[in-house]
Amino acid sequence: MSVAFTKEDSAETASETMLPARTISAEPNLVTQAGLRALELQLNQARQGYEAASIIEDVNERRRQAAIPLRDLRYFAERVRTAQLVPDPMSTERVVFGSTVSFARDDGRLQKYRIVGEDEADPKAGSISYVSPVARFLMGKAVGDVVSVGDQGIEILAIS
């Protein structure tokens, strides 16, 4: 059917379905093996969501349903394309990308995080991005080192 014969509510409705692009970090897209697999899975899910929305007959509903998957499809395609796979650390002497670091804060809190890529970081699940302030201060340090993060000291207890 010609586009000329399809019902379209208005230009306003069309613009509602054009979502802004997801922000892509200017930092290198470093990923762990698990992070790369997660990006590929999310890309596949976005592709499936877009394909499912593409078969909806009503043009306005199709646009609404396709908006998020299309935005995510562009984002995850770019993140997979630019991913730089970093192998697991070979040593536990120094904190590097992929290390799991246990540390004590001045206030007595004990914390343990794995340093990972931006898209796979989830502090609640025990991972932080390598570009986070804490990770930046920890990188290159060894067990026993104390670093200042803001007005707090952090002592590295273990690296695995």
CSV table of N, CA and C in Angstrom, one decimal:
chain,number,residue,atom,x,y,z
A,1,MET,N,0.8,-1.2,0.0
A,1,MET,CA,0.0,0.0,0.0
A,1,MET,C,0.9,1.2,0.0
A,2,SER,N,0.5,2.2,-0.8
A,2,SER,CA,1.2,3.4,-0.9
A,2,SER,C,1.1,4.2,0.5
A,3,VAL,N,2.2,4.9,0.8
A,3,VAL,CA,2.2,5.7,2.0
A,3,VAL,C,1.2,6.8,2.0
A,4,ALA,N,0.9,7.2,0.8
A,4,ALA,CA,-0.1,8.3,0.6
A,4,ALA,C,-1.5,7.9,1.1
A,5,PHE,N,-1.8,6.6,1.2
A,5,PHE,CA,-3.1,6.1,1.6
A,5,PHE,C,-3.1,5.5,3.0
A,6,THR,N,-2.0,5.8,3.8
A,6,THR,CA,-2.0,5.3,5.2
A,6,THR,C,-2.5,6.4,6.1
A,7,LYS,N,-3.1,6.0,7.2
A,7,LYS,CA,-3.6,7.0,8.1
A,7,LYS,C,-2.4,7.4,9.1
A,8,GLU,N,-2.2,8.7,9.2
A,8,GLU,CA,-1.2,9.1,10.1
A,8,GLU,C,-1.8,10.2,11.0
A,9,ASP,N,-1.7,10.1,12.3
A,9,ASP,CA,-2.4,11.1,13.2
A,9,ASP,C,-1.9,12.5,12.9
A,10,SER,N,-0.6,12.7,13.0
A,10,SER,CA,0.0,14.0,12.8
A,10,SER,C,1.5,14.0,12.8
A,11,ALA,N,2.1,15.1,12.5
A,11,ALA,CA,3.5,15.2,12.6
A,11,ALA,C,4.0,15.1,14.0
A,12,GLU,N,3.1,15.5,14.9
A,12,GLU,CA,3.4,15.5,16.4
A,12,GLU,C,3.5,14.0,16.8
A,13,THR,N,2.6,13.2,16.3
A,13,THR,CA,2.6,11.7,16.7
A,13,THR,C,3.9,11.1,16.1
A,14,ALA,N,4.3,11.5,14.9
A,14,ALA,CA,5.5,10.9,14.3
A,14,ALA,C,6.7,11.3,15.1
A,15,SER,N,6.8,12.6,15.6
A,15,SER,CA,7.9,13.0,16.3
A,15,SER,C,8.0,12.4,17.7
A,16,GLU,N,6.8,12.0,18.3
A,16,GLU,CA,6.8,11.3,19.6
A,16,GLU,C,7.5,9.9,19.5
A,17,THR,N,7.6,9.3,18.3
A,17,THR,CA,8.2,8.0,18.2
A,17,THR,C,9.6,8.1,17.8
A,18,MET,N,10.2,9.2,17.6
A,18,MET,CA,11.6,9.4,17.2
A,18,MET,C,12.3,9.7,18.5
A,19,LEU,N,12.9,8.7,19.1
A,19,LEU,CA,13.6,8.8,20.4
A,19,LEU,C,15.0,9.3,20.1
A,20,PRO,N,15.6,10.1,21.0
A,20,PRO,CA,17.0,10.5,20.9
A,20,PRO,C,17.9,9.3,21.0
A,21,ALA,N,19.0,9.3,20.4
A,21,ALA,CA,20.0,8.2,20.5
A,21,ALA,C,20.5,8.1,21.9
A,22,ARG,N,20.8,6.9,22.3
A,22,ARG,CA,21.4,6.6,23.6
A,22,ARG,C,22.8,7.2,23.5
A,23,THR,N,23.3,7.8,24.6
A,23,THR,CA,24.6,8.4,24.7
A,23,THR,C,25.6,7.3,24.7
A,24,ILE,N,26.6,7.4,23.8
A,24,ILE,CA,27.7,6.5,23.7
A,24,ILE,C,29.0,7.2,24.3
A,25,SER,N,29.6,6.6,25.2
A,25,SER,CA,30.7,7.1,25.9
A,25,SER,C,31.9,7.4,25.0
A,26,ALA,N,32.7,8.4,25.3
A,26,ALA,CA,33.9,8.7,24.5
A,26,ALA,C,35.1,7.8,24.9
A,27,GLU,N,34.9,7.1,26.0
A,27,GLU,CA,36.0,6.2,26.5
A,27,GLU,C,36.1,4.9,25.6
A,28,PRO,N,37.2,4.3,25.6
A,28,PRO,CA,37.3,3.0,24.8
A,28,PRO,C,36.3,2.0,25.4
A,29,ASN,N,35.7,1.2,24.5
A,29,ASN,CA,34.7,0.3,24.8
A,29,ASN,C,35.3,-1.1,25.3
A,30,LEU,N,36.0,-1.1,26.4
A,30,LEU,CA,36.6,-2.3,26.9
A,30,LEU,C,35.5,-3.2,27.5
A,31,VAL,N,35.6,-4.5,27.2
A,31,VAL,CA,34.6,-5.5,27.7
A,31,VAL,C,35.3,-6.7,28.1
A,32,THR,N,34.7,-7.4,29.1
A,32,THR,CA,35.1,-8.8,29.4
A,32,THR,C,34.4,-9.7,28.5
A,33,GLN,N,34.8,-11.0,28.5
A,33,GLN,CA,34.1,-12.0,27.7
A,33,GLN,C,32.6,-12.0,28.0
A,34,ALA,N,32.2,-12.0,29.3
A,34,ALA,CA,30.8,-12.0,29.7
A,34,ALA,C,30.1,-10.7,29.2
A,35,GLY,N,30.9,-9.6,29.2
A,35,GLY,CA,30.3,-8.3,28.8
A,35,GLY,C,30.0,-8.3,27.3
A,36,LEU,N,30.9,-8.9,26.5
A,36,LEU,CA,30.7,-9.0,25.1
A,36,LEU,C,29.5,-9.9,24.8
A,37,ARG,N,29.4,-11.0,25.5
A,37,ARG,CA,28.2,-11.9,25.3
A,37,ARG,C,26.9,-11.2,25.6
A,38,ALA,N,26.9,-10.4,26.7
A,38,ALA,CA,25.7,-9.6,27.1
A,38,ALA,C,25.4,-8.6,26.1
A,39,LEU,N,26.3,-7.9,25.5
A,39,LEU,CA,26.1,-6.9,24.4
A,39,LEU,C,25.5,-7.6,23.2
A,40,GLU,N,26.0,-8.7,22.8
A,40,GLU,CA,25.5,-9.5,21.7
A,40,GLU,C,24.0,-9.9,22.0
A,41,LEU,N,23.7,-10.4,23.2
A,41,LEU,CA,22.4,-10.8,23.5
A,41,LEU,C,21.4,-9.6,23.5
A,42,GLN,N,21.8,-8.5,24.0
A,42,GLN,CA,21.0,-7.3,24.0
A,42,GLN,C,20.8,-6.8,22.5
A,43,LEU,N,21.8,-6.9,21.7
A,43,LEU,CA,21.6,-6.6,20.3
A,43,LEU,C,20.6,-7.5,19.6
A,44,ASN,N,20.7,-8.8,19.9
A,44,ASN,CA,19.7,-9.7,19.4
A,44,ASN,C,18.3,-9.4,19.8
A,45,GLN,N,18.2,-9.1,21.1
A,45,GLN,CA,16.8,-8.8,21.7
A,45,GLN,C,16.3,-7.6,21.0
A,46,ALA,N,17.1,-6.5,20.8
A,46,ALA,CA,16.6,-5.3,20.2
A,46,ALA,C,16.2,-5.6,18.7
A,47,ARG,N,17.0,-6.4,18.1
A,47,ARG,CA,16.7,-6.8,16.7
A,47,ARG,C,15.3,-7.5,16.6
A,48,GLN,N,15.1,-8.5,17.5
A,48,GLN,CA,13.8,-9.2,17.6
A,48,GLN,C,12.7,-8.3,17.9
A,49,GLY,N,12.9,-7.3,18.8
A,49,GLY,CA,11.8,-6.4,19.2
A,49,GLY,C,11.5,-5.5,18.0
A,50,TYR,N,12.5,-5.1,17.2
A,50,TYR,CA,12.2,-4.2,16.1
A,50,TYR,C,11.5,-5.0,15.0
A,51,GLU,N,11.9,-6.3,14.8
A,51,GLU,CA,11.3,-7.1,13.8
A,51,GLU,C,9.8,-7.4,14.1
A,52,ALA,N,9.6,-7.6,15.4
A,52,ALA,CA,8.2,-7.8,15.8
A,52,ALA,C,7.3,-6.6,15.6
A,53,ALA,N,7.9,-5.4,15.9
A,53,ALA,CA,7.1,-4.2,15.7
A,53,ALA,C,6.9,-3.9,14.2
A,54,SER,N,7.8,-4.3,13.4
A,54,SER,CA,7.8,-4.0,12.0
A,54,SER,C,6.6,-4.6,11.3
A,55,ILE,N,6.0,-5.6,11.8
A,55,ILE,CA,4.9,-6.3,11.2
A,55,ILE,C,3.5,-5.8,11.6
A,56,ILE,N,3.5,-4.8,12.5
A,56,ILE,CA,2.2,-4.2,12.9
A,56,ILE,C,1.7,-3.4,11.8
A,57,GLU,N,0.4,-3.5,11.4
A,57,GLU,CA,-0.1,-2.9,10.3
A,57,GLU,C,-0.4,-1.4,10.5
A,58,ASP,N,-0.9,-1.0,11.6
A,58,ASP,CA,-1.2,0.4,11.8
A,58,ASP,C,0.2,1.2,11.9
A,59,VAL,N,0.4,2.2,11.1
A,59,VAL,CA,1.6,2.9,11.0
A,59,VAL,C,2.0,3.6,12.3
A,60,ASN,N,1.0,4.2,12.9
A,60,ASN,CA,1.3,4.9,14.1
A,60,ASN,C,1.7,4.0,15.3
A,61,GLU,N,1.0,2.9,15.4
A,61,GLU,CA,1.3,1.9,16.4
A,61,GLU,C,2.6,1.2,16.1
A,62,ARG,N,2.9,1.0,14.8
A,62,ARG,CA,4.2,0.4,14.5
A,62,ARG,C,5.3,1.3,14.9
A,63,ARG,N,5.2,2.6,14.6
A,63,ARG,CA,6.2,3.6,15.0
A,63,ARG,C,6.4,3.6,16.6
A,64,ARG,N,5.3,3.6,17.3
A,64,ARG,CA,5.4,3.6,18.8
A,64,ARG,C,6.1,2.3,19.3
A,65,GLN,N,5.7,1.2,18.7
A,65,GLN,CA,6.3,-0.1,19.2
A,65,GLN,C,7.7,-0.3,18.8
A,66,ALA,N,8.1,0.3,17.7
A,66,ALA,CA,9.5,0.2,17.1
A,66,ALA,C,10.5,1.2,17.7
A,67,ALA,N,10.0,2.2,18.3
A,67,ALA,CA,10.9,3.3,18.7
A,67,ALA,C,12.0,2.9,19.7
A,68,ILE,N,11.7,2.2,20.7
A,68,ILE,CA,12.7,1.7,21.7
A,68,ILE,C,13.6,0.7,21.1
A,69,PRO,N,13.0,-0.4,20.5
A,69,PRO,CA,13.9,-1.4,19.9
A,69,PRO,C,14.9,-0.8,18.8
A,70,LEU,N,14.4,0.2,18.0
A,70,LEU,CA,15.2,0.8,17.0
A,70,LEU,C,16.4,1.6,17.6
A,71,ARG,N,16.0,2.3,18.6
A,71,ARG,CA,17.1,3.1,19.3
A,71,ARG,C,18.1,2.1,19.9
A,72,ASP,N,17.6,1.1,20.6
A,72,ASP,CA,18.5,0.1,21.2
A,72,ASP,C,19.3,-0.7,20.2
A,73,LEU,N,18.7,-1.0,19.1
A,73,LEU,CA,19.4,-1.7,18.0
A,73,LEU,C,20.6,-0.9,17.5
A,74,ARG,N,20.4,0.4,17.3
A,74,ARG,CA,21.5,1.3,16.9
A,74,ARG,C,22.6,1.3,18.0
A,75,TYR,N,22.2,1.5,19.2
A,75,TYR,CA,23.2,1.6,20.3
A,75,TYR,C,24.0,0.3,20.4
A,76,PHE,N,23.3,-0.9,20.5
A,76,PHE,CA,24.0,-2.1,20.8
A,76,PHE,C,24.8,-2.6,19.6
A,77,ALA,N,24.4,-2.2,18.4
A,77,ALA,CA,25.2,-2.5,17.2
A,77,ALA,C,26.5,-1.8,17.2
A,78,GLU,N,26.5,-0.5,17.6
A,78,GLU,CA,27.7,0.3,17.8
A,78,GLU,C,28.6,-0.2,18.9
A,79,ARG,N,28.0,-0.6,20.0
A,79,ARG,CA,28.8,-1.1,21.1
A,79,ARG,C,29.4,-2.5,20.8
A,80,VAL,N,28.7,-3.3,20.1
A,80,VAL,CA,29.4,-4.6,19.7
A,80,VAL,C,30.5,-4.3,18.7
A,81,ARG,N,30.2,-3.4,17.7
A,81,ARG,CA,31.2,-3.1,16.7
A,81,ARG,C,32.5,-2.5,17.3
A,82,THR,N,32.4,-1.7,18.3
A,82,THR,CA,33.5,-1.0,18.9
A,82,THR,C,34.1,-1.8,20.1
A,83,ALA,N,33.5,-2.9,20.5
A,83,ALA,CA,34.0,-3.6,21.7
A,83,ALA,C,35.4,-4.1,21.5
A,84,GLN,N,36.2,-3.9,22.6
A,84,GLN,CA,37.6,-4.3,22.7
A,84,GLN,C,37.7,-5.3,23.8
A,85,LEU,N,37.7,-6.6,23.4
A,85,LEU,CA,37.7,-7.7,24.4
A,85,LEU,C,39.1,-7.7,25.1
A,86,VAL,N,39.0,-7.6,26.4
A,86,VAL,CA,40.2,-7.7,27.3
A,86,VAL,C,40.2,-9.0,28.0
A,87,PRO,N,41.2,-9.8,27.8
A,87,PRO,CA,41.3,-11.1,28.5
A,87,PRO,C,41.3,-11.0,30.0
A,88,ASP,N,40.9,-12.1,30.7
A,88,ASP,CA,41.0,-12.1,32.1
A,88,ASP,C,42.4,-11.8,32.6
A,89,PRO,N,42.6,-11.2,33.7
A,89,PRO,CA,43.9,-10.9,34.2
A,89,PRO,C,44.7,-12.2,34.5
A,90,MET,N,46.0,-12.1,34.1
A,90,MET,CA,46.9,-13.2,34.3
A,90,MET,C,47.5,-13.2,35.7
A,91,SER,N,47.5,-12.1,36.4
A,91,SER,CA,48.1,-11.9,37.7
A,91,SER,C,47.2,-11.2,38.7
A,92,THR,N,47.4,-11.5,39.9
A,92,THR,CA,46.6,-10.8,41.0
A,92,THR,C,47.5,-9.9,41.8
A,93,GLU,N,48.7,-9.5,41.2
A,93,GLU,CA,49.6,-8.6,41.9
A,93,GLU,C,49.1,-7.2,41.9
A,94,ARG,N,48.5,-6.8,40.8
A,94,ARG,CA,48.1,-5.4,40.6
A,94,ARG,C,46.6,-5.4,40.1
A,95,VAL,N,45.9,-4.3,40.5
A,95,VAL,CA,44.5,-4.2,40.0
A,95,VAL,C,44.6,-3.7,38.5
A,96,VAL,N,43.9,-4.5,37.7
A,96,VAL,CA,43.7,-4.2,36.3
A,96,VAL,C,42.3,-4.4,35.9
A,97,PHE,N,42.0,-4.1,34.6
A,97,PHE,CA,40.7,-4.4,34.1
A,97,PHE,C,40.4,-5.9,34.3
A,98,GLY,N,39.2,-6.2,34.8
A,98,GLY,CA,38.8,-7.6,35.0
A,98,GLY,C,39.1,-8.1,36.4
A,99,SER,N,39.9,-7.4,37.2
A,99,SER,CA,40.2,-7.8,38.5
A,99,SER,C,39.0,-7.6,39.5
A,100,THR,N,39.0,-8.5,40.5
A,100,THR,CA,38.0,-8.4,41.5
A,100,THR,C,38.8,-7.9,42.7
A,101,VAL,N,38.4,-6.7,43.3
A,101,VAL,CA,39.1,-6.1,44.4
A,101,VAL,C,38.3,-6.0,45.6
A,102,SER,N,38.9,-6.5,46.7
A,102,SER,CA,38.3,-6.3,48.0
A,102,SER,C,39.0,-5.2,48.7
A,103,PHE,N,38.2,-4.3,49.4
A,103,PHE,CA,38.9,-3.2,50.0
A,103,PHE,C,38.1,-2.7,51.2
A,104,ALA,N,38.8,-2.0,52.1
A,104,ALA,CA,38.1,-1.5,53.3
A,104,ALA,C,38.1,0.1,53.2
A,105,ARG,N,37.0,0.7,53.6
A,105,ARG,CA,36.9,2.1,53.6
A,105,ARG,C,37.2,2.6,55.0
A,106,ASP,N,37.6,3.9,55.1
A,106,ASP,CA,37.8,4.5,56.4
A,106,ASP,C,36.7,4.3,57.4
A,107,ASP,N,35.4,4.3,56.9
A,107,ASP,CA,34.3,4.2,57.8
A,107,ASP,C,34.0,2.8,58.2
A,108,GLY,N,34.9,1.8,57.8
A,108,GLY,CA,34.7,0.5,58.3
A,108,GLY,C,34.0,-0.5,57.3
A,109,ARG,N,33.4,0.1,56.2
A,109,ARG,CA,32.7,-0.7,55.2
A,109,ARG,C,33.7,-1.6,54.5
A,110,LEU,N,33.4,-2.8,54.3
A,110,LEU,CA,34.2,-3.7,53.4
A,110,LEU,C,33.4,-3.9,52.1
A,111,GLN,N,34.1,-3.7,51.0
A,111,GLN,CA,33.5,-3.8,49.7
A,111,GLN,C,34.3,-4.7,48.8
A,112,LYS,N,33.6,-5.2,47.8
A,112,LYS,CA,34.3,-6.1,46.8
A,112,LYS,C,33.6,-5.9,45.5
A,113,TYR,N,34.4,-5.5,44.5
A,113,TYR,CA,33.9,-5.2,43.1
A,113,TYR,C,34.8,-5.7,42.1
A,114,ARG,N,34.2,-6.1,41.0
A,114,ARG,CA,35.0,-6.5,39.8
A,114,ARG,C,35.0,-5.3,38.9
A,115,ILE,N,36.1,-5.0,38.3
A,115,ILE,CA,36.2,-3.9,37.4
A,115,ILE,C,36.0,-4.3,36.0
A,116,VAL,N,35.0,-3.8,35.4
A,116,VAL,CA,34.5,-4.2,34.1
A,116,VAL,C,34.2,-3.0,33.1
A,117,GLY,N,33.6,-3.3,32.0
A,117,GLY,CA,33.3,-2.3,31.0
A,117,GLY,C,32.1,-1.5,31.4
A,118,GLU,N,31.9,-0.4,30.8
A,118,GLU,CA,30.8,0.5,31.1
A,118,GLU,C,29.4,-0.1,31.0
A,119,ASP,N,29.1,-0.9,30.0
A,119,ASP,CA,27.8,-1.5,29.8
A,119,ASP,C,27.5,-2.6,30.7
A,120,GLU,N,28.5,-3.3,31.3
A,120,GLU,CA,28.3,-4.4,32.1
A,120,GLU,C,28.4,-4.0,33.6
A,121,ALA,N,28.7,-2.8,33.9
A,121,ALA,CA,28.8,-2.4,35.3
A,121,ALA,C,27.5,-2.4,36.0
A,122,ASP,N,27.5,-3.0,37.2
A,122,ASP,CA,26.3,-3.0,38.1
A,122,ASP,C,26.7,-3.1,39.5
A,123,PRO,N,26.9,-1.9,40.2
A,123,PRO,CA,27.4,-1.9,41.5
A,123,PRO,C,26.6,-2.8,42.5
A,124,LYS,N,25.3,-2.9,42.3
A,124,LYS,CA,24.5,-3.8,43.2
A,124,LYS,C,24.8,-5.2,43.0
A,125,ALA,N,25.3,-5.6,41.9
A,125,ALA,CA,25.7,-7.0,41.6
A,125,ALA,C,27.2,-7.2,41.8
A,126,GLY,N,27.9,-6.2,42.2
A,126,GLY,CA,29.3,-6.4,42.5
A,126,GLY,C,30.3,-6.0,41.4
A,127,SER,N,29.9,-5.2,40.5
A,127,SER,CA,30.8,-4.8,39.4
A,127,SER,C,30.7,-3.3,39.2
A,128,ILE,N,31.9,-2.7,38.9
A,128,ILE,CA,31.9,-1.2,38.6
A,128,ILE,C,32.7,-1.0,37.3
A,129,SER,N,32.4,0.1,36.7
A,129,SER,CA,33.0,0.4,35.4
A,129,SER,C,34.5,0.9,35.7
A,130,TYR,N,35.3,0.5,34.7
A,130,TYR,CA,36.7,0.9,34.8
A,130,TYR,C,36.9,2.4,34.8
A,131,VAL,N,35.9,3.2,34.3
A,131,VAL,CA,36.0,4.6,34.3
A,131,VAL,C,35.4,5.3,35.5
A,132,SER,N,34.9,4.5,36.5
A,132,SER,CA,34.3,5.1,37.7
A,132,SER,C,35.5,5.6,38.5
A,133,PRO,N,35.2,6.6,39.3
A,133,PRO,CA,36.3,7.2,40.2
A,133,PRO,C,37.0,6.2,41.0
A,134,VAL,N,36.3,5.3,41.7
A,134,VAL,CA,36.9,4.3,42.6
A,134,VAL,C,37.8,3.4,41.7
A,135,ALA,N,37.3,2.9,40.6
A,135,ALA,CA,38.2,2.0,39.8
A,135,ALA,C,39.4,2.7,39.3
A,136,ARG,N,39.3,4.0,38.9
A,136,ARG,CA,40.4,4.7,38.4
A,136,ARG,C,41.5,4.9,39.5
A,137,PHE,N,41.1,5.1,40.7
A,137,PHE,CA,42.1,5.2,41.8
A,137,PHE,C,42.7,3.8,42.1
A,138,LEU,N,42.0,2.7,42.0
A,138,LEU,CA,42.5,1.4,42.3
A,138,LEU,C,43.4,0.8,41.2
A,139,MET,N,43.2,1.2,40.0
A,139,MET,CA,44.0,0.6,38.9
A,139,MET,C,45.5,0.8,39.1
A,140,GLY,N,46.2,-0.3,39.0
A,140,GLY,CA,47.6,-0.3,39.1
A,140,GLY,C,48.1,-0.5,40.5
A,141,LYS,N,47.2,-0.5,41.5
A,141,LYS,CA,47.6,-0.6,42.9
A,141,LYS,C,47.7,-2.1,43.3
A,142,ALA,N,48.4,-2.3,44.5
A,142,ALA,CA,48.6,-3.7,45.0
A,142,ALA,C,47.9,-3.8,46.3
A,143,VAL,N,47.9,-5.1,46.8
A,143,VAL,CA,47.3,-5.4,48.1
A,143,VAL,C,48.2,-4.6,49.2
A,144,GLY,N,47.4,-4.0,50.1
A,144,GLY,CA,48.1,-3.2,51.1
A,144,GLY,C,48.2,-1.7,50.8
A,145,ASP,N,48.0,-1.3,49.5
A,145,ASP,CA,48.1,0.1,49.1
A,145,ASP,C,46.8,0.8,49.7
A,146,VAL,N,47.0,2.0,50.1
A,146,VAL,CA,45.9,2.9,50.5
A,146,VAL,C,45.8,4.0,49.5
A,147,VAL,N,44.6,4.2,49.0
A,147,VAL,CA,44.4,5.3,48.1
A,147,VAL,C,43.3,6.3,48.7
A,148,SER,N,43.4,7.5,48.3
A,148,SER,CA,42.4,8.5,48.7
A,148,SER,C,41.4,8.7,47.6
A,149,VAL,N,40.1,8.5,47.9
A,149,VAL,CA,39.0,8.7,47.0
A,149,VAL,C,38.1,9.8,47.6
A,150,GLY,N,38.2,11.0,47.1
A,150,GLY,CA,37.5,12.1,47.7
A,150,GLY,C,38.2,12.4,49.1
A,151,ASP,N,37.3,12.4,50.1
A,151,ASP,CA,37.8,12.6,51.5
A,151,ASP,C,37.9,11.3,52.3
A,152,GLN,N,37.9,10.1,51.5
A,152,GLN,CA,38.0,8.8,52.2
A,152,GLN,C,39.2,8.1,51.7
A,153,GLY,N,39.8,7.3,52.7
A,153,GLY,CA,40.9,6.4,52.3
A,153,GLY,C,40.3,5.0,52.1
A,154,ILE,N,40.9,4.3,51.1
A,154,ILE,CA,40.5,2.9,50.8
A,154,ILE,C,41.8,2.1,50.8
A,155,GLU,N,41.8,1.0,51.6
A,155,GLU,CA,42.9,0.1,51.7
A,155,GLU,C,42.5,-1.2,50.9
A,156,ILE,N,43.4,-1.6,50.0
A,156,ILE,CA,43.2,-2.8,49.2
A,156,ILE,C,43.5,-4.0,50.0
A,157,LEU,N,42.6,-4.9,50.2
A,157,LEU,CA,42.7,-6.1,51.0
A,157,LEU,C,43.1,-7.3,50.2
A,158,ALA,N,42.5,-7.5,49.0
A,158,ALA,CA,42.7,-8.6,48.2
A,158,ALA,C,42.4,-8.3,46.7
A,159,ILE,N,43.1,-9.0,45.8
A,159,ILE,CA,42.9,-8.9,44.4
A,159,ILE,C,42.7,-10.3,43.9
A,160,SER,N,41.7,-10.6,43.2
A,160,SER,CA,41.5,-11.9,42.5
A,160,SER,C,41.0,-11.8,41.1
